[in-house]
Amino acid sequence: MEPLNRIAFEVGPFTVYWYGMIIMMGILLGIWLANREASRHGLPKGFFSDMLLYALPIAIISARFYYVIFNWDYFSQNPSQIIAIWEGGIAIHGALIGGFLTTYFYTKRKQVSFWKVADIAAPSLILGQSIGRWGNFINQEAHGGPVTRTFLESLKLPEFIINQMYINGVYYHPTFLYESLWNLVGFILLMVMRKVNPIRGYLIVSYVIWYSIGRFFIEGMRTDSLMVTESLRAAQLMSIFLVGIGVWLLILLKKKYPDVQYRSKLPQKNQKGRGKKKKK
């Protein structure tokens, strides 16, 4: 069976790829979710949509830049491919660096709490990543090492996933799927945490820790890792660093903002037991 077509549709000279469409789907769903929550916290209408006008292009550029830097041996010989982002080849850690920096400076300019905005964005980020991994599936990339068809069938995978993991005569680990499911579970956990009302900053830091733990182990299965040295994977090194930073931030936030909770500044009408008229 032939692999799935990477092209979604063509309009005249323009070609639209499934990879780009899936990534955009994850972004739009994440923005809708963040804007919906932001309005409940008194942020201006469309706050995240406005911020995205800056954050999205910067995140894409930084994600591609990160990927190109760690593949410079290839791109130095093929400079025309540097901008061919529609063929795949972006690094989520690069996107996160660009996105976090943009958010930090944007919130400073708007005089809004960075931690407040980051907490609202956390579930959207990990949900978008869960969806976005299916773009790698279409491109037959971000897969693991060779396996047998029997192994894939033992995972009870749909036939279309098994067929797409058959690349150049070899079946491979669907690591895109492992990470997508890990992120989906992370999304559910963050939504539960949101209901519990954690300390300000805990949602975004928990996202960083959860994602990094999963990425560390899944990255060890992949065959297309960005490498720092011949034996050291960039994503695993970054994951260890981020888990360490995350644990440190959890402790710091607990000490610095013990009474500042995620929902501490919700409008009164949105807080349970508040905003009700007293009986005379």
mmCIF file of C-alpha atoms in Angstrom:
data_model
loop_
_atom_site.group_PDB
_atom_site.id
_atom_site.type_symbol
_atom_site.label_atom_id
_atom_site.label_comp_id
_atom_site.label_asym_id
_atom_site.label_seq_id
_atom_site.Cartn_x
_atom_site.Cartn_y
_atom_site.Cartn_z
ATOM 1 C CA MET A 1 0.000 0.000 0.000
ATOM 2 C CA GLU A 2 1.301 3.454 -0.938
ATOM 3 C CA PRO A 3 2.055 5.951 1.853
ATOM 4 C CA LEU A 4 -0.378 8.793 2.408
ATOM 5 C CA ASN A 5 -0.012 11.741 0.060
ATOM 6 C CA ARG A 6 1.755 14.655 1.738
ATOM 7 C CA ILE A 7 -0.154 17.131 -0.425
ATOM 8 C CA ALA A 8 -3.584 18.134 0.860
ATOM 9 C CA PHE A 9 -4.577 20.106 -2.257
ATOM 10 C CA GLU A 10 -3.244 22.403 -4.943
ATOM 11 C CA VAL A 11 -4.621 25.742 -6.105
ATOM 12 C CA GLY A 12 -2.920 26.940 -9.274
ATOM 13 C CA PRO A 13 0.798 27.249 -8.531
ATOM 14 C CA PHE A 14 0.244 26.900 -4.780
ATOM 15 C CA THR A 15 0.622 23.576 -2.980
ATOM 16 C CA VAL A 16 -0.854 23.045 0.492
ATOM 17 C CA TYR A 17 0.697 20.227 2.513
ATOM 18 C CA TRP A 18 -0.987 18.192 5.224
ATOM 19 C CA TYR A 19 1.958 18.929 7.509
ATOM 20 C CA GLY A 20 1.220 22.643 7.510
ATOM 21 C CA MET A 21 -2.530 22.133 7.807
ATOM 22 C CA ILE A 22 -2.188 19.846 10.829
ATOM 23 C CA ILE A 23 0.207 22.224 12.558
ATOM 24 C CA MET A 24 -2.188 25.111 11.905
ATOM 25 C CA MET A 25 -5.112 23.065 13.221
ATOM 26 C CA GLY A 26 -3.267 22.544 16.495
ATOM 27 C CA ILE A 27 -2.434 26.246 16.723
ATOM 28 C CA LEU A 28 -6.009 27.395 16.057
ATOM 29 C CA LEU A 29 -7.506 24.967 18.566
ATOM 30 C CA GLY A 30 -4.949 26.041 21.152
ATOM 31 C CA ILE A 31 -5.672 29.736 20.566
ATOM 32 C CA TRP A 32 -9.414 29.165 20.866
ATOM 33 C CA LEU A 33 -8.917 27.359 24.170
ATOM 34 C CA ALA A 34 -6.559 30.046 25.522
ATOM 35 C CA ASN A 35 -8.791 32.961 24.492
ATOM 36 C CA ARG A 36 -11.764 31.246 26.103
ATOM 37 C CA GLU A 37 -9.923 30.935 29.418
ATOM 38 C CA ALA A 38 -8.336 34.398 29.151
ATOM 39 C CA SER A 39 -11.728 36.100 28.980
ATOM 40 C CA ARG A 40 -12.622 34.516 32.320
ATOM 41 C CA HIS A 41 -9.538 36.101 33.868
ATOM 42 C CA GLY A 42 -10.257 39.624 32.782
ATOM 43 C CA LEU A 43 -7.742 39.752 29.944
ATOM 44 C CA PRO A 44 -8.718 41.797 26.868
ATOM 45 C CA LYS A 45 -10.809 40.035 24.249
ATOM 46 C CA GLY A 46 -8.594 38.267 21.735
ATOM 47 C CA PHE A 47 -5.482 38.726 23.907
ATOM 48 C CA PHE A 48 -3.853 35.510 22.722
ATOM 49 C CA SER A 49 -4.849 36.076 19.096
ATOM 50 C CA ASP A 50 -3.082 39.445 19.201
ATOM 51 C CA MET A 51 -0.019 37.992 20.894
ATOM 52 C CA LEU A 52 0.085 35.199 18.319
ATOM 53 C CA LEU A 53 0.736 37.752 15.575
ATOM 54 C CA TYR A 54 4.163 38.202 17.153
ATOM 55 C CA ALA A 55 4.741 34.838 18.798
ATOM 56 C CA LEU A 56 3.883 32.558 15.857
ATOM 57 C CA PRO A 57 6.350 33.895 13.258
ATOM 58 C CA ILE A 58 9.085 34.217 15.879
ATOM 59 C CA ALA A 59 8.447 30.673 17.134
ATOM 60 C CA ILE A 60 8.521 29.255 13.598
ATOM 61 C CA ILE A 61 11.742 31.084 12.749
ATOM 62 C CA SER A 62 13.424 30.048 15.991
ATOM 63 C CA ALA A 63 12.215 26.437 15.568
ATOM 64 C CA ARG A 64 13.681 26.295 12.081
ATOM 65 C CA PHE A 65 16.861 28.081 13.169
ATOM 66 C CA TYR A 66 17.335 25.561 15.994
ATOM 67 C CA TYR A 67 16.873 22.670 13.548
ATOM 68 C CA VAL A 68 19.205 24.135 10.922
ATOM 69 C CA ILE A 69 21.967 24.818 13.458
ATOM 70 C CA PHE A 70 22.031 21.180 14.569
ATOM 71 C CA ASN A 71 21.962 19.999 10.931
ATOM 72 C CA TRP A 72 24.452 22.523 9.618
ATOM 73 C CA ASP A 73 26.581 19.927 7.816
ATOM 74 C CA TYR A 74 23.639 19.292 5.492
ATOM 75 C CA PHE A 75 22.245 22.810 5.189
ATOM 76 C CA SER A 76 25.651 24.385 4.604
ATOM 77 C CA GLN A 77 25.810 22.256 1.459
ATOM 78 C CA ASN A 78 22.132 22.833 0.580
ATOM 79 C CA PRO A 79 21.368 26.447 1.548
ATOM 80 C CA SER A 80 18.248 26.558 -0.644
ATOM 81 C CA GLN A 81 16.648 23.983 1.662
ATOM 82 C CA ILE A 82 16.915 26.194 4.733
ATOM 83 C CA ILE A 83 13.545 27.818 4.044
ATOM 84 C CA ALA A 84 11.819 24.580 2.918
ATOM 85 C CA ILE A 85 9.913 24.298 6.173
ATOM 86 C CA TRP A 86 6.886 22.751 4.424
ATOM 87 C CA GLU A 87 8.927 19.567 4.011
ATOM 88 C CA GLY A 88 9.293 19.251 7.781
ATOM 89 C CA GLY A 89 12.261 20.000 9.951
ATOM 90 C CA ILE A 90 11.424 22.219 12.877
ATOM 91 C CA ALA A 91 12.492 21.710 16.482
ATOM 92 C CA ILE A 92 9.908 22.175 19.213
ATOM 93 C CA HIS A 93 12.540 23.306 21.686
ATOM 94 C CA GLY A 94 13.478 26.123 19.329
ATOM 95 C CA ALA A 95 9.818 27.090 19.012
ATOM 96 C CA LEU A 96 9.392 27.073 22.791
ATOM 97 C CA ILE A 97 12.415 29.316 23.293
ATOM 98 C CA GLY A 98 11.109 31.823 20.743
ATOM 99 C CA GLY A 99 7.552 31.614 22.042
ATOM 100 C CA PHE A 100 8.478 32.033 25.696
ATOM 101 C CA LEU A 101 10.717 35.029 25.019
ATOM 102 C CA THR A 102 8.011 36.673 22.907
ATOM 103 C CA THR A 103 5.413 36.055 25.616
ATOM 104 C CA TYR A 104 7.689 37.482 28.294
ATOM 105 C CA PHE A 105 8.329 40.757 26.458
ATOM 106 C CA TYR A 106 4.723 41.025 25.233
ATOM 107 C CA THR A 107 3.333 40.665 28.759
ATOM 108 C CA LYS A 108 5.842 43.215 30.051
ATOM 109 C CA ARG A 109 4.694 45.657 27.391
ATOM 110 C CA LYS A 110 1.026 45.046 28.214
ATOM 111 C CA GLN A 111 1.720 45.123 31.968
ATOM 112 C CA VAL A 112 0.181 41.705 32.488
ATOM 113 C CA SER A 113 1.581 38.915 34.677
ATOM 114 C CA PHE A 114 3.783 36.589 32.631
ATOM 115 C CA TRP A 115 2.949 33.656 34.911
ATOM 116 C CA LYS A 116 -0.770 34.308 34.562
ATOM 117 C CA VAL A 117 -0.589 34.321 30.773
ATOM 118 C CA ALA A 118 1.755 31.323 30.699
ATOM 119 C CA ASP A 119 -0.567 29.292 32.945
ATOM 120 C CA ILE A 120 -3.494 29.989 30.647
ATOM 121 C CA ALA A 121 -1.419 28.986 27.618
ATOM 122 C CA ALA A 122 0.013 25.756 29.090
ATOM 123 C CA PRO A 123 -2.856 23.368 28.189
ATOM 124 C CA SER A 124 -3.059 24.921 24.715
ATOM 125 C CA LEU A 125 0.653 24.370 24.135
ATOM 126 C CA ILE A 126 0.655 20.679 24.953
ATOM 127 C CA LEU A 127 -2.612 20.072 23.080
ATOM 128 C CA GLY A 128 -1.160 21.768 19.997
ATOM 129 C CA GLN A 129 1.938 19.580 20.252
ATOM 130 C CA SER A 130 -0.199 16.456 20.537
ATOM 131 C CA ILE A 131 -2.016 17.362 17.328
ATOM 132 C CA GLY A 132 1.090 18.600 15.552
ATOM 133 C CA ARG A 133 2.883 15.259 15.837
ATOM 134 C CA TRP A 134 0.451 13.891 13.272
ATOM 135 C CA GLY A 135 2.139 16.158 10.754
ATOM 136 C CA ASN A 136 5.276 14.083 11.337
ATOM 137 C CA PHE A 137 3.155 10.991 10.744
ATOM 138 C CA ILE A 138 2.103 12.248 7.307
ATOM 139 C CA ASN A 139 5.721 13.075 6.435
ATOM 140 C CA GLN A 140 6.936 9.676 7.719
ATOM 141 C CA GLU A 141 9.432 11.374 10.027
ATOM 142 C CA ALA A 142 10.184 11.524 13.765
ATOM 143 C CA HIS A 143 9.918 7.731 13.884
ATOM 144 C CA GLY A 144 11.913 5.254 15.935
ATOM 145 C CA GLY A 145 14.075 2.304 15.047
ATOM 146 C CA PRO A 146 13.123 -0.756 12.978
ATOM 147 C CA VAL A 147 10.456 -3.143 14.278
ATOM 148 C CA THR A 148 8.423 -5.969 12.811
ATOM 149 C CA ARG A 149 4.903 -5.728 11.508
ATOM 150 C CA THR A 150 3.931 -8.262 14.165
ATOM 151 C CA PHE A 151 5.106 -5.847 16.860
ATOM 152 C CA LEU A 152 3.018 -3.009 15.431
ATOM 153 C CA GLU A 153 -0.012 -5.263 15.183
ATOM 154 C CA SER A 154 0.487 -6.262 18.829
ATOM 155 C CA LEU A 155 -0.024 -2.585 19.741
ATOM 156 C CA LYS A 156 -3.525 -2.827 18.219
ATOM 157 C CA LEU A 157 -2.742 0.029 15.851
ATOM 158 C CA PRO A 158 -5.078 0.887 12.959
ATOM 159 C CA GLU A 159 -3.964 -0.404 9.590
ATOM 160 C CA PHE A 160 -3.361 3.101 8.201
ATOM 161 C CA ILE A 161 -0.761 3.798 10.918
ATOM 162 C CA ILE A 162 0.990 0.471 10.359
ATOM 163 C CA ASN A 163 1.137 1.122 6.607
ATOM 164 C CA GLN A 164 2.499 4.626 7.085
ATOM 165 C CA MET A 165 5.254 3.233 9.324
ATOM 166 C CA TYR A 166 6.420 1.054 6.413
ATOM 167 C CA ILE A 167 9.232 3.147 4.956
ATOM 168 C CA ASN A 168 11.566 1.959 2.219
ATOM 169 C CA GLY A 169 10.826 -1.678 2.973
ATOM 170 C CA VAL A 170 11.165 -1.428 6.770
ATOM 171 C CA TYR A 171 8.635 -0.995 9.596
ATOM 172 C CA TYR A 172 9.501 1.565 12.289
ATOM 173 C CA HIS A 173 8.465 2.518 15.819
ATOM 174 C CA PRO A 174 5.608 5.108 15.641
ATOM 175 C CA THR A 175 7.326 7.442 18.114
ATOM 176 C CA PHE A 176 5.202 10.293 16.766
ATOM 177 C CA LEU A 177 2.218 8.429 18.245
ATOM 178 C CA TYR A 178 3.908 7.779 21.582
ATOM 179 C CA GLU A 179 4.624 11.482 22.002
ATOM 180 C CA SER A 180 1.190 12.518 20.777
ATOM 181 C CA LEU A 181 -0.483 10.284 23.369
ATOM 182 C CA TRP A 182 1.916 11.403 26.124
ATOM 183 C CA ASN A 183 1.045 15.017 25.375
ATOM 184 C CA LEU A 184 -2.661 14.247 25.274
ATOM 185 C CA VAL A 185 -2.451 12.740 28.768
ATOM 186 C CA GLY A 186 -0.488 15.838 29.832
ATOM 187 C CA PHE A 187 -3.255 18.049 28.474
ATOM 188 C CA ILE A 188 -5.858 16.184 30.530
ATOM 189 C CA LEU A 189 -3.710 16.459 33.665
ATOM 190 C CA LEU A 190 -3.233 20.207 33.185
ATOM 191 C CA MET A 191 -6.970 20.700 32.739
ATOM 192 C CA VAL A 192 -7.536 18.816 36.014
ATOM 193 C CA MET A 193 -4.882 20.941 37.732
ATOM 194 C CA ARG A 194 -6.618 24.056 36.433
ATOM 195 C CA LYS A 195 -9.756 23.010 38.316
ATOM 196 C CA VAL A 196 -7.763 22.436 41.508
ATOM 197 C CA ASN A 197 -6.495 26.037 41.360
ATOM 198 C CA PRO A 198 -2.715 25.680 41.809
ATOM 199 C CA ILE A 199 -0.212 28.377 42.759
ATOM 200 C CA ARG A 200 0.416 30.926 39.988
ATOM 201 C CA GLY A 201 3.023 29.533 37.591
ATOM 202 C CA TYR A 202 2.498 25.882 38.481
ATOM 203 C CA LEU A 203 0.583 25.011 35.305
ATOM 204 C CA ILE A 204 3.240 26.205 32.870
ATOM 205 C CA VAL A 205 6.082 24.706 34.926
ATOM 206 C CA SER A 206 4.212 21.396 35.222
ATOM 207 C CA TYR A 207 3.811 21.432 31.447
ATOM 208 C CA VAL A 208 7.566 21.893 30.987
ATOM 209 C CA ILE A 209 8.374 19.039 33.375
ATOM 210 C CA TRP A 210 5.760 16.631 31.988
ATOM 211 C CA TYR A 211 6.690 17.247 28.371
ATOM 212 C CA SER A 212 10.430 17.011 29.066
ATOM 213 C CA ILE A 213 10.170 13.681 30.893
ATOM 214 C CA GLY A 214 8.242 12.117 28.024
ATOM 215 C CA ARG A 215 10.477 13.659 25.382
ATOM 216 C CA PHE A 216 13.633 12.351 27.093
ATOM 217 C CA PHE A 217 12.557 8.711 26.868
ATOM 218 C CA ILE A 218 10.847 8.921 23.468
ATOM 219 C CA GLU A 219 13.812 10.763 21.963
ATOM 220 C CA GLY A 220 16.032 7.822 22.881
ATOM 221 C CA MET A 221 13.994 5.667 20.475
ATOM 222 C CA ARG A 222 14.201 8.013 17.499
ATOM 223 C CA THR A 223 16.564 7.697 14.547
ATOM 224 C CA ASP A 224 16.494 11.315 13.381
ATOM 225 C CA SER A 225 17.595 13.087 16.538
ATOM 226 C CA LEU A 226 19.463 16.369 16.468
ATOM 227 C CA MET A 227 22.882 15.601 17.918
ATOM 228 C CA VAL A 228 25.251 17.669 20.033
ATOM 229 C CA THR A 229 27.969 15.037 19.669
ATOM 230 C CA GLU A 230 27.961 11.608 18.051
ATOM 231 C CA SER A 231 26.405 10.083 21.163
ATOM 232 C CA LEU A 232 24.622 13.028 22.842
ATOM 233 C CA ARG A 233 21.114 13.937 21.674
ATOM 234 C CA ALA A 234 20.211 17.625 21.846
ATOM 235 C CA ALA A 235 16.579 17.010 22.889
ATOM 236 C CA GLN A 236 17.579 14.705 25.745
ATOM 237 C CA LEU A 237 20.136 17.184 27.024
ATOM 238 C CA MET A 238 17.560 19.976 26.833
ATOM 239 C CA SER A 239 14.957 17.787 28.552
ATOM 240 C CA ILE A 240 17.238 17.102 31.524
ATOM 241 C CA PHE A 241 17.997 20.813 31.787
ATOM 242 C CA LEU A 242 14.306 21.766 31.650
ATOM 243 C CA VAL A 243 13.254 19.215 34.268
ATOM 244 C CA GLY A 244 15.908 20.598 36.595
ATOM 245 C CA ILE A 245 14.827 24.192 35.941
ATOM 246 C CA GLY A 246 11.196 23.174 36.364
ATOM 247 C CA VAL A 247 11.691 21.585 39.772
ATOM 248 C CA TRP A 248 13.668 24.641 40.906
ATOM 249 C CA LEU A 249 10.873 26.951 39.716
ATOM 250 C CA LEU A 250 8.201 24.954 41.534
ATOM 251 C CA ILE A 251 10.108 25.470 44.773
ATOM 252 C CA LEU A 252 10.769 29.141 44.010
ATOM 253 C CA LEU A 253 7.146 29.901 43.108
ATOM 254 C CA LYS A 254 5.931 28.169 46.259
ATOM 255 C CA LYS A 255 8.152 30.441 48.366
ATOM 256 C CA LYS A 256 7.616 33.659 46.411
ATOM 257 C CA TYR A 257 3.886 33.438 45.649
ATOM 258 C CA PRO A 258 2.373 31.158 48.335
ATOM 259 C CA ASP A 259 -0.965 33.015 48.275
ATOM 260 C CA VAL A 260 -1.139 33.901 44.560
ATOM 261 C CA GLN A 261 -3.197 31.190 42.936
ATOM 262 C CA TYR A 262 -4.140 30.565 39.337
ATOM 263 C CA ARG A 263 -7.688 31.882 39.809
ATOM 264 C CA SER A 264 -6.882 34.406 42.536
ATOM 265 C CA LYS A 265 -7.845 37.403 40.407
ATOM 266 C CA LEU A 266 -10.892 36.074 38.618
ATOM 267 C CA PRO A 267 -13.765 38.547 38.338
ATOM 268 C CA GLN A 268 -16.090 38.037 41.298
ATOM 269 C CA LYS A 269 -18.951 36.790 39.183
ATOM 270 C CA ASN A 270 -16.782 33.875 38.056
ATOM 271 C CA GLN A 271 -15.747 32.806 41.543
ATOM 272 C CA LYS A 272 -17.823 30.246 43.351
ATOM 273 C CA GLY A 273 -19.635 31.595 46.334
ATOM 274 C CA ARG A 274 -18.828 35.213 45.461
ATOM 275 C CA GLY A 275 -20.778 37.929 43.751
ATOM 276 C CA LYS A 276 -24.044 36.661 45.207
ATOM 277 C CA LYS A 277 -26.405 39.104 46.809
ATOM 278 C CA LYS A 278 -26.752 38.782 50.525
ATOM 279 C CA LYS A 279 -30.159 37.949 51.840
ATOM 280 C CA LYS A 280 -31.796 40.760 53.792
#
